[in-house]
Short mmCIF file of C-alpha atoms in Angstrom, two decimals:
data_model
loop_
_atom_site.label_atom_id
_atom_site.label_comp_id
_atom_site.label_asym_id
_atom_site.label_seq_id
_atom_site.Cartn_x
_atom_site.Cartn_y
_atom_site.Cartn_z
CA MET A 1 -30.33 -63.44 -16.25
CA ASN A 2 -32.83 -65.73 -17.93
CA LYS A 3 -36.46 -64.55 -17.94
CA THR A 4 -38.27 -67.16 -15.85
CA VAL A 5 -41.82 -67.77 -14.70
CA VAL A 6 -42.79 -70.18 -11.91
CA ILE A 7 -46.48 -71.16 -11.98
CA ASP A 8 -47.64 -72.72 -8.72
CA VAL A 9 -50.67 -74.92 -9.47
CA VAL A 10 -51.90 -75.74 -5.99
CA GLY A 11 -52.76 -79.41 -5.44
CA LEU A 12 -51.31 -80.60 -8.75
CA SER A 13 -50.09 -84.20 -8.76
CA THR A 14 -49.99 -87.00 -11.31
CA SER A 15 -53.20 -88.37 -9.77
CA VAL A 16 -55.19 -85.67 -11.60
CA MET A 17 -53.11 -85.22 -14.76
CA GLY A 18 -55.30 -87.33 -17.04
CA GLU A 19 -58.07 -86.98 -19.58
CA TYR A 20 -59.45 -83.75 -18.15
CA MET A 21 -56.14 -81.95 -18.54
CA PRO A 22 -55.20 -82.54 -22.21
CA PHE A 23 -52.99 -79.46 -22.54
CA LEU A 24 -50.90 -80.22 -19.44
CA ARG A 25 -50.66 -83.90 -20.39
CA GLU A 26 -49.30 -83.04 -23.86
CA TYR A 27 -47.07 -80.29 -22.45
CA THR A 28 -45.58 -82.67 -19.88
CA GLU A 29 -44.75 -85.21 -22.59
CA ARG A 30 -42.46 -82.60 -24.16
CA LYS A 31 -40.87 -81.58 -20.86
CA ASN A 32 -39.30 -83.19 -17.83
CA LEU A 33 -41.55 -84.09 -14.87
CA ILE A 34 -40.10 -84.89 -11.49
CA ARG A 35 -41.88 -85.60 -8.24
CA ILE A 36 -41.01 -83.67 -5.12
CA GLU A 37 -40.74 -85.28 -1.71
CA PRO A 38 -42.78 -82.67 0.14
CA VAL A 39 -41.46 -80.65 3.03
CA LEU A 40 -42.97 -81.31 6.46
CA PRO A 41 -45.43 -79.76 6.75
CA ALA A 42 -46.64 -79.99 3.14
CA LEU A 43 -48.60 -76.75 3.43
CA THR A 44 -48.75 -73.60 1.32
CA THR A 45 -46.67 -71.22 3.39
CA SER A 46 -44.06 -73.78 4.47
CA ALA A 47 -43.52 -75.19 0.98
CA GLN A 48 -43.36 -71.79 -0.71
CA SER A 49 -40.89 -70.48 1.87
CA THR A 50 -38.66 -73.51 1.31
CA TYR A 51 -38.85 -73.15 -2.48
CA LEU A 52 -37.86 -69.47 -2.32
CA THR A 53 -35.03 -69.76 0.23
CA GLY A 54 -33.72 -73.30 -0.16
CA LYS A 55 -34.11 -73.65 3.61
CA TRP A 56 -36.20 -75.98 5.77
CA PRO A 57 -38.99 -74.76 8.12
CA SER A 58 -36.54 -75.12 11.02
CA GLU A 59 -34.57 -72.29 9.37
CA THR A 60 -37.32 -70.18 7.74
CA GLY A 61 -39.53 -70.39 10.83
CA ILE A 62 -42.59 -71.14 8.69
CA VAL A 63 -43.74 -74.23 10.55
CA GLY A 64 -47.29 -74.04 9.21
CA ASN A 65 -49.91 -71.67 7.88
CA GLY A 66 -50.32 -70.57 11.49
CA TRP A 67 -48.86 -71.08 14.94
CA TYR A 68 -49.20 -70.01 18.57
CA ASP A 69 -47.50 -66.77 19.53
CA ARG A 70 -46.20 -67.55 23.00
CA ILE A 71 -45.74 -63.85 23.85
CA ASP A 72 -49.15 -62.58 22.73
CA CYS A 73 -50.76 -65.89 23.80
CA GLU A 74 -52.67 -65.86 20.51
CA ILE A 75 -53.03 -68.34 17.67
CA LYS A 76 -52.24 -66.52 14.42
CA PHE A 77 -53.06 -67.79 10.93
CA TRP A 78 -52.43 -66.40 7.45
CA LYS A 79 -50.25 -63.46 8.37
CA GLN A 80 -48.89 -61.46 5.46
CA SER A 81 -45.53 -59.89 6.31
CA ASN A 82 -42.59 -61.34 4.42
CA LYS A 83 -40.41 -60.45 7.39
CA LEU A 84 -41.77 -63.57 9.10
CA VAL A 85 -39.73 -65.68 6.66
CA ASN A 86 -36.13 -66.01 7.81
CA GLY A 87 -33.37 -66.41 5.25
CA GLU A 88 -32.28 -64.77 2.02
CA LYS A 89 -34.92 -65.00 -0.71
CA ILE A 90 -33.98 -66.06 -4.21
CA TRP A 91 -34.68 -62.61 -5.65
CA GLU A 92 -32.41 -61.01 -3.05
CA ARG A 93 -29.57 -63.29 -4.08
CA ALA A 94 -30.27 -62.60 -7.74
CA LYS A 95 -30.09 -58.81 -7.24
CA LYS A 96 -26.59 -59.21 -5.83
CA VAL A 97 -25.52 -60.96 -9.03
CA ASP A 98 -27.41 -58.70 -11.42
CA PRO A 99 -28.60 -55.28 -10.18
CA ALA A 100 -31.01 -55.12 -13.16
CA PHE A 101 -32.85 -58.22 -11.94
CA THR A 102 -36.51 -57.73 -10.96
CA CYS A 103 -39.11 -60.04 -9.42
CA SER A 104 -42.91 -60.12 -9.65
CA LYS A 105 -44.66 -61.98 -6.82
CA MET A 106 -48.29 -62.58 -7.76
CA PHE A 107 -50.22 -63.99 -4.81
CA TRP A 108 -47.48 -66.23 -3.44
CA TRP A 109 -47.79 -66.00 0.33
CA TYR A 110 -46.01 -63.64 2.75
CA ASN A 111 -46.32 -61.04 0.05
CA MET A 112 -46.30 -57.76 1.97
CA TYR A 113 -43.26 -55.65 2.85
CA SER A 114 -40.81 -57.87 1.00
CA THR A 115 -37.92 -56.83 -1.22
CA ALA A 116 -39.68 -58.13 -4.36
CA ASP A 117 -40.11 -55.38 -6.95
CA TYR A 118 -43.76 -56.03 -7.78
CA ALA A 119 -46.29 -57.80 -5.58
CA VAL A 120 -50.04 -58.36 -5.41
CA THR A 121 -51.87 -60.26 -2.66
CA PRO A 122 -55.42 -60.53 -1.22
CA ARG A 123 -56.21 -57.79 1.27
CA PRO A 124 -59.90 -57.08 1.96
CA ASN A 125 -61.17 -53.80 3.33
CA TYR A 126 -62.67 -54.15 6.80
CA LEU A 127 -65.19 -51.34 7.17
CA ALA A 128 -66.27 -49.69 10.41
CA ASP A 129 -69.77 -51.24 10.20
CA GLY A 130 -68.33 -54.77 10.10
CA ARG A 131 -68.50 -55.34 6.36
CA LYS A 132 -65.65 -57.05 4.49
CA MET A 133 -65.10 -55.70 0.98
CA PRO A 134 -63.11 -57.46 -1.77
CA ASP A 135 -59.77 -55.81 -2.47
CA CYS A 136 -56.08 -56.52 -2.83
CA TYR A 137 -52.75 -55.01 -1.79
CA SER A 138 -49.95 -54.22 -4.20
CA HIS A 139 -46.44 -52.90 -4.40
CA PRO A 140 -46.08 -50.43 -5.91
CA ALA A 141 -49.41 -49.18 -4.56
CA GLY A 142 -50.56 -47.87 -7.94
CA LEU A 143 -50.40 -51.34 -9.48
CA ARG A 144 -53.54 -52.30 -7.52
CA ASP A 145 -55.44 -49.46 -9.15
CA ILE A 146 -54.25 -50.34 -12.65
CA LEU A 147 -55.24 -53.99 -12.25
CA GLN A 148 -58.65 -53.36 -10.69
CA LYS A 149 -59.47 -50.74 -13.33
CA LYS A 150 -58.82 -53.33 -16.04
CA LEU A 151 -60.08 -56.46 -14.31
CA GLY A 152 -62.56 -55.24 -11.71
CA ALA A 153 -62.18 -55.76 -7.98
CA PHE A 154 -60.22 -58.82 -6.94
CA PRO A 155 -62.85 -61.59 -6.51
CA LEU A 156 -62.16 -62.28 -2.85
CA PHE A 157 -65.27 -64.37 -2.30
CA GLN A 158 -64.26 -66.62 -5.19
CA PHE A 159 -60.74 -66.97 -3.75
CA TRP A 160 -61.85 -68.80 -0.60
CA GLY A 161 -65.09 -69.95 0.97
CA PRO A 162 -68.18 -71.72 -0.40
CA GLY A 163 -68.11 -69.47 -3.49
CA ALA A 164 -64.50 -70.33 -4.43
CA ASN A 165 -64.15 -71.04 -8.14
CA ILE A 166 -61.97 -70.52 -11.22
CA GLU A 167 -62.62 -66.76 -11.30
CA SER A 168 -59.98 -65.99 -8.68
CA SER A 169 -57.31 -67.95 -10.55
CA LYS A 170 -58.36 -66.25 -13.81
CA TRP A 171 -57.99 -62.84 -12.18
CA ILE A 172 -54.53 -63.73 -10.87
CA ALA A 173 -53.44 -65.04 -14.28
CA GLU A 174 -54.70 -61.93 -16.08
CA ALA A 175 -53.09 -59.68 -13.47
CA SER A 176 -49.80 -61.54 -13.88
CA MET A 177 -49.80 -61.03 -17.64
CA ILE A 178 -50.66 -57.34 -17.31
CA THR A 179 -47.87 -56.92 -14.75
CA ASP A 180 -45.46 -58.65 -17.10
CA GLU A 181 -46.39 -56.33 -19.95
CA LEU A 182 -45.95 -53.30 -17.69
CA TYR A 183 -42.63 -54.18 -16.06
CA ASP A 184 -41.11 -57.23 -17.81
CA PRO A 185 -39.78 -58.79 -14.56
CA THR A 186 -36.92 -61.27 -14.76
CA LEU A 187 -38.66 -63.70 -12.39
CA SER A 188 -42.43 -64.04 -12.12
CA LEU A 189 -44.02 -66.10 -9.35
CA ILE A 190 -47.69 -66.92 -10.07
CA TYR A 191 -50.10 -68.67 -7.69
CA LEU A 192 -53.14 -70.52 -9.10
CA PRO A 193 -55.26 -71.84 -6.19
CA HIS A 194 -58.19 -73.35 -8.09
CA LEU A 195 -57.57 -77.08 -7.55
CA ASP A 196 -57.19 -76.55 -3.82
CA TYR A 197 -60.93 -75.98 -3.50
CA CYS A 198 -62.41 -78.92 -5.36
CA LEU A 199 -59.79 -81.43 -4.22
CA GLN A 200 -60.30 -80.66 -0.53
CA LYS A 201 -64.06 -80.80 -0.96
CA PHE A 202 -64.31 -83.96 -3.05
CA GLY A 203 -60.87 -85.58 -3.15
CA PRO A 204 -59.67 -87.01 -6.49
CA ASP A 205 -63.22 -87.90 -7.58
CA PHE A 206 -63.26 -87.17 -11.32
CA LEU A 207 -67.05 -87.25 -11.52
CA MET A 208 -67.08 -84.26 -9.18
CA ILE A 209 -63.93 -82.40 -10.27
CA GLY A 210 -63.62 -83.09 -14.00
CA LYS A 211 -64.90 -79.62 -14.93
CA GLU A 212 -62.52 -77.97 -12.45
CA LEU A 213 -59.54 -79.82 -13.93
CA SER A 214 -60.51 -78.69 -17.44
CA GLN A 215 -60.83 -75.10 -16.26
CA ILE A 216 -57.33 -74.95 -14.77
CA ASP A 217 -55.96 -76.75 -17.84
CA ASP A 218 -57.41 -74.05 -20.12
CA LEU A 219 -55.94 -71.35 -17.90
CA LEU A 220 -52.52 -73.00 -17.97
CA ARG A 221 -52.69 -73.14 -21.77
CA LYS A 222 -53.27 -69.38 -21.87
CA LEU A 223 -50.46 -68.58 -19.43
CA VAL A 224 -47.92 -70.89 -21.03
CA THR A 225 -48.68 -69.54 -24.50
CA PHE A 226 -48.28 -65.97 -23.27
CA TYR A 227 -44.93 -66.58 -21.56
CA GLU A 228 -43.56 -68.70 -24.40
CA GLN A 229 -44.22 -65.75 -26.70
CA ARG A 230 -42.22 -63.60 -24.31
CA SER A 231 -39.28 -66.05 -24.45
CA ALA A 232 -39.54 -67.00 -20.78
CA GLU A 233 -38.43 -70.33 -19.41
CA ILE A 234 -41.39 -71.88 -17.63
CA ILE A 235 -41.57 -73.95 -14.47
CA ILE A 236 -44.89 -75.47 -13.43
CA LEU A 237 -44.90 -76.86 -9.91
CA SER A 238 -47.05 -77.59 -6.87
CA GLU A 239 -46.58 -77.47 -3.11
CA TYR A 240 -48.41 -80.73 -2.38
CA GLY A 241 -50.84 -83.20 -3.85
CA ILE A 242 -54.20 -83.76 -2.20
CA ALA A 243 -55.10 -87.30 -1.20
CA PRO A 244 -58.48 -88.75 -0.15
CA VAL A 245 -59.34 -88.67 3.56
CA LYS A 246 -62.31 -89.78 5.61
CA HIS A 247 -61.47 -89.37 9.31
CA PRO A 248 -61.49 -85.94 11.01
CA LEU A 249 -59.65 -85.96 14.34
CA HIS A 250 -60.97 -83.59 17.03
CA LEU A 251 -58.00 -83.42 19.39
CA ASN A 252 -59.03 -80.24 21.20
CA ARG A 253 -62.29 -81.91 22.16
CA LEU A 254 -60.30 -84.83 23.50
CA PHE A 255 -58.00 -82.54 25.47
CA ARG A 256 -61.05 -80.77 26.85
CA GLU A 257 -62.52 -84.04 28.09
CA HIS A 258 -59.26 -84.63 29.97
CA GLY A 259 -59.31 -81.21 31.64
CA LEU A 260 -56.46 -79.69 29.59
CA LEU A 261 -58.39 -77.00 27.72
CA ALA A 262 -59.51 -73.65 29.15
CA ILE A 263 -62.86 -72.48 27.80
CA ARG A 264 -64.54 -69.10 28.27
CA GLU A 265 -68.28 -68.66 27.80
CA GLU A 266 -69.44 -65.35 26.38
CA ARG A 267 -73.05 -64.60 25.39
CA GLY A 268 -73.81 -68.29 25.74
CA LEU A 269 -71.09 -69.27 23.26
CA GLU A 270 -67.73 -70.89 23.96
CA LEU A 271 -64.25 -69.65 23.12
CA LEU A 272 -60.91 -71.42 23.41
CA ASP A 273 -58.52 -69.62 25.76
CA PRO A 274 -55.09 -70.88 24.67
CA GLY A 275 -53.08 -68.80 27.13
CA ALA A 276 -55.00 -70.27 30.07
CA SER A 277 -55.03 -73.85 28.77
CA LYS A 278 -52.70 -76.49 30.12
CA ALA A 279 -52.29 -77.83 26.58
CA PHE A 280 -54.07 -77.32 23.27
CA VAL A 281 -53.78 -78.17 19.59
CA VAL A 282 -53.30 -75.88 16.59
CA ALA A 283 -54.71 -77.92 13.70
CA ASP A 284 -53.43 -77.38 10.16
CA HIS A 285 -54.71 -80.00 7.67
CA GLN A 286 -52.80 -83.24 8.39
CA ILE A 287 -50.35 -81.53 10.74
CA ALA A 288 -51.02 -80.32 14.27
CA HIS A 289 -48.87 -78.43 16.76
CA VAL A 290 -49.41 -79.23 20.42
CA TYR A 291 -48.47 -76.40 22.77
CA ILE A 292 -48.04 -77.32 26.43
CA ASN A 293 -48.26 -74.43 28.91
CA ASP A 294 -48.14 -76.68 31.97
CA PRO A 295 -45.04 -78.94 31.75
CA SER A 296 -46.42 -81.19 34.48
CA CYS A 297 -49.08 -82.52 32.08
CA ARG A 298 -46.65 -83.43 29.29
CA ASP A 299 -46.69 -87.17 29.99
CA GLN A 300 -50.47 -87.12 30.20
CA VAL A 301 -50.68 -85.37 26.80
CA ILE A 302 -48.40 -87.91 25.15
CA SER A 303 -50.31 -90.80 26.71
CA ILE A 304 -53.61 -89.40 25.37
CA LEU A 305 -52.22 -88.92 21.88
CA LYS A 306 -50.77 -92.42 21.70
CA GLN A 307 -54.28 -93.79 22.07
CA VAL A 308 -55.70 -91.82 19.13
CA LYS A 309 -56.23 -93.86 16.01
CA GLY A 310 -55.19 -91.76 13.05
CA VAL A 311 -52.14 -90.08 14.62
CA GLU A 312 -49.14 -91.47 12.75
CA LEU A 313 -46.29 -89.41 14.26
CA ILE A 314 -45.74 -87.67 17.59
CA LEU A 315 -42.55 -85.61 17.39
CA ASP A 316 -40.90 -84.00 20.39
CA LYS A 317 -38.36 -81.23 19.83
CA ALA A 318 -35.46 -83.64 19.30
CA GLN A 319 -37.44 -85.70 16.81
CA GLN A 320 -38.66 -82.54 15.07
CA ALA A 321 -35.03 -81.82 14.19
CA GLU A 322 -34.91 -85.03 12.15
CA TYR A 323 -37.81 -83.69 10.07
CA HIS A 324 -36.42 -80.12 9.84
CA ILE A 325 -39.39 -78.56 11.65
CA ASP A 326 -37.85 -77.73 15.05
CA HIS A 327 -38.19 -74.01 15.68
CA GLU A 328 -39.32 -71.73 18.51
CA ARG A 329 -42.68 -71.37 16.72
CA SER A 330 -43.32 -75.10 16.43
CA GLY A 331 -45.32 -76.92 19.06
CA ASP A 332 -43.80 -78.75 21.99
CA LEU A 333 -45.08 -81.73 20.02
CA VAL A 334 -45.76 -81.89 16.29
CA LEU A 335 -48.30 -84.45 15.09
CA MET A 336 -48.76 -85.97 11.67
CA ALA A 337 -51.98 -87.76 10.74
CA ASP A 338 -52.12 -91.03 8.86
CA GLU A 339 -53.09 -91.10 5.19
CA GLU A 340 -56.86 -91.23 5.82
CA SER A 341 -57.08 -88.62 8.60
CA TRP A 342 -56.83 -84.89 9.20
CA PHE A 343 -57.07 -82.56 12.21
CA THR A 344 -59.91 -80.15 13.01
CA TYR A 345 -59.70 -77.15 15.33
CA TYR A 346 -63.11 -77.97 16.93
CA PHE A 347 -63.16 -77.62 20.71
CA TRP A 348 -66.88 -77.32 21.62
CA LEU A 349 -68.90 -80.36 22.66
CA ASP A 350 -72.33 -78.90 21.85
CA ASP A 351 -72.95 -77.24 18.46
CA GLU A 352 -75.38 -74.85 20.13
CA LYS A 353 -72.40 -73.39 22.00
CA ALA A 354 -70.01 -73.21 19.05
CA PRO A 355 -68.45 -69.73 18.70
CA ASP A 356 -70.13 -67.38 16.22
CA TYR A 357 -67.11 -67.49 13.91
CA ALA A 358 -67.45 -71.28 13.51
CA ARG A 359 -70.36 -70.82 11.09
CA CYS A 360 -68.59 -68.06 9.14
CA VAL A 361 -65.64 -67.81 6.78
CA ASP A 362 -63.18 -66.31 9.26
CA ILE A 363 -59.63 -67.48 8.65
CA HIS A 364 -58.08 -65.12 11.20
CA LYS A 365 -60.31 -65.72 14.23
CA LYS A 366 -60.42 -69.50 14.06
CA PRO A 367 -57.68 -71.13 16.17
CA GLY A 368 -56.84 -73.56 13.35
CA TYR A 369 -57.45 -74.26 9.70
CA ASP A 370 -61.06 -75.01 8.69
CA PRO A 371 -61.65 -76.61 5.25
CA VAL A 372 -65.37 -76.84 6.04
CA GLU A 373 -65.46 -73.15 5.09
CA MET A 374 -65.75 -74.33 1.48
CA PHE A 375 -69.19 -75.80 2.12
CA MET A 376 -72.51 -74.02 2.59
CA SER A 377 -75.10 -75.11 5.12
CA SER A 378 -78.04 -73.64 3.19
CA LYS A 379 -78.27 -71.76 -0.11
CA LEU A 380 -81.64 -70.40 1.00
CA ARG A 381 -80.08 -68.97 4.16
CA ALA A 382 -77.18 -67.52 2.17
CA GLY A 383 -79.63 -65.89 -0.23
CA TYR A 384 -81.51 -64.33 2.67
CA LYS A 385 -78.27 -62.95 4.11
CA LEU A 386 -77.29 -61.47 0.75
CA LEU A 387 -80.69 -59.79 0.46
CA ARG A 388 -80.13 -58.18 3.87
CA LYS A 389 -76.72 -57.02 2.67
CA LYS A 390 -78.15 -55.47 -0.51
CA ALA A 391 -80.92 -53.82 1.47
CA GLY A 392 -78.36 -52.18 3.74
CA PHE A 393 -79.23 -54.12 6.90
CA ARG A 394 -76.67 -55.57 9.28
CA TYR A 395 -76.04 -59.24 8.70
CA VAL A 396 -73.74 -62.13 9.63
CA MET A 397 -72.83 -64.58 6.90
CA ASP A 398 -73.19 -67.59 9.22
CA VAL A 399 -73.70 -70.18 6.47
CA ILE A 400 -70.85 -72.64 7.16
CA PRO A 401 -71.83 -76.11 8.45
CA LEU A 402 -70.20 -77.76 11.45
CA ASP A 403 -69.78 -81.17 9.84
CA ALA A 404 -66.09 -82.01 9.37
CA GLY A 405 -67.12 -85.28 7.74
CA LEU A 406 -67.89 -83.36 4.56
CA VAL A 407 -64.19 -82.94 3.76
CA ARG A 408 -62.84 -85.56 1.35
CA GLY A 409 -59.27 -84.42 0.57
CA SER A 410 -56.31 -83.20 2.60
CA HIS A 411 -52.54 -82.75 2.65
CA GLY A 412 -49.69 -81.82 4.94
CA LYS A 413 -48.03 -85.16 5.64
CA THR A 414 -44.90 -86.63 4.12
CA GLY A 415 -44.39 -90.17 2.87
CA VAL A 416 -47.43 -89.98 0.60
CA PRO A 417 -47.79 -92.36 -2.40
CA PRO A 418 -46.04 -91.11 -5.57
CA GLU A 419 -49.30 -90.22 -7.31
CA TYR A 420 -50.07 -87.66 -4.57
CA GLN A 421 -46.64 -86.08 -4.39
CA PRO A 422 -46.17 -82.53 -5.66
CA VAL A 423 -44.58 -82.20 -9.10
CA LEU A 424 -42.23 -79.94 -11.01
CA ILE A 425 -42.35 -79.65 -14.80
CA SER A 426 -39.59 -77.87 -16.75
CA ASP A 427 -37.19 -78.19 -19.67
CA ARG A 428 -34.28 -79.22 -17.48
CA LYS A 429 -33.00 -82.76 -17.43
CA ASN A 430 -32.09 -84.08 -14.00
CA GLN A 431 -30.55 -87.13 -12.48
CA GLY A 432 -33.34 -89.34 -11.16
CA ASP A 433 -37.03 -88.54 -11.07
CA LYS A 434 -37.47 -87.03 -7.58
CA PHE A 435 -36.38 -83.90 -5.73
CA ILE A 436 -36.33 -83.11 -2.07
CA ALA A 437 -38.12 -79.82 -1.44
CA THR A 438 -34.96 -77.72 -0.97
CA GLN A 439 -33.73 -78.70 -4.45
CA VAL A 440 -36.59 -76.76 -6.04
CA TYR A 441 -34.71 -73.58 -5.11
CA ASP A 442 -31.57 -74.91 -6.80
CA LEU A 443 -33.40 -75.65 -10.04
CA ILE A 444 -35.02 -72.20 -10.15
CA TRP A 445 -31.60 -70.64 -9.55
CA ASP A 446 -29.97 -72.70 -12.30
CA ILE A 447 -32.65 -71.63 -14.78
CA LEU A 448 -32.36 -67.99 -13.79
CA THR A 449 -28.59 -68.03 -14.18
CA LYS A 450 -28.70 -70.07 -17.43
CA ASN A 451 -26.82 -72.96 -15.86
CA LYS A 452 -27.46 -75.81 -18.32
CA GLU A 453 -26.06 -78.59 -16.14
#
């Protein structure tokens, strides 16, 4: 099979491929660029699962970055097991054709316990005293030790949160090249998250993100040069583009005002109790799943939502089938925001009673996605907390603001303008200039199998 590398540049769209990205601009002029009509939802885990199986979320079961587990009565985000993804993966199909085929999966999601030959993914150590230490997980296990000996510990706090920067993408790129030199995999899947940070914080504001665009452009130059020297065919793609937004929608607060939400108070702070709620919302960028525990309030829920400015689509299970998102994990209703809006998970009405995790980077406890985690409420406060950490005292890194209005970019919806659609750049000529998301799988397969058509 043909040695192939797929570089996932998160948030890449033609809206940012200008003067600050000279290498990618020149590279694209020599290649073929097509836009991708994004899958619904246009989110990391859903898009990646579709690209690697050729199946829609209704088949893979990846209806978002998180969903409500109706058995455990828990909202679960950013799980890691690849067994959550239904359907044959592209590397599994390839091994049937060529037993010598191998696959390296570098930080693409659902990257634990898969059948990929080599895999590395974020996996912090949670110590008994409450500390969270940067680390990663690998298969084979010894690969983690090789990489961290050469590169240092995986920079977890530069991968997500207010400290997110180019260093995490650099580490992933270097780790990918080292892995390639060690094992020479047939297919390499590389995830570069850098643009996700600045674009969600500032939107496509070049005065604010010009430096970030140049940094990822330089990193792409290094990766492309390396893989060209190793005679690999290169695909550069993205899962979604990030468009400007200005309206956060607090649907759980609205449901609470209508008596639909169950709230527990512990130590003077409030917690959402999804299992006891009549209905609640799991927010995920510009997509939200509405789970209704009490069927008698269904009409009331729909009536409330129809009055919310900023909600573009309300899909029941039958309508979800038209968008390929109907699955047992999806909400009883799936919502899509309009182009200027996005959904928060906020459910408290008084910031003084917000749960302790609200002011922390805590992607697993929060009952929804929180892009405000990329902002810092006070550098002075953060410095004080770090001093306590270094001095060996207990501390809580509660430095995240509670102002959703800070967020300036989002994604998740379909039907976005062409300049904000995800892109795919390769050598292959294709009919037309747009793919649907499932066709990305077909193109990767054709390149792997040297199909020139």
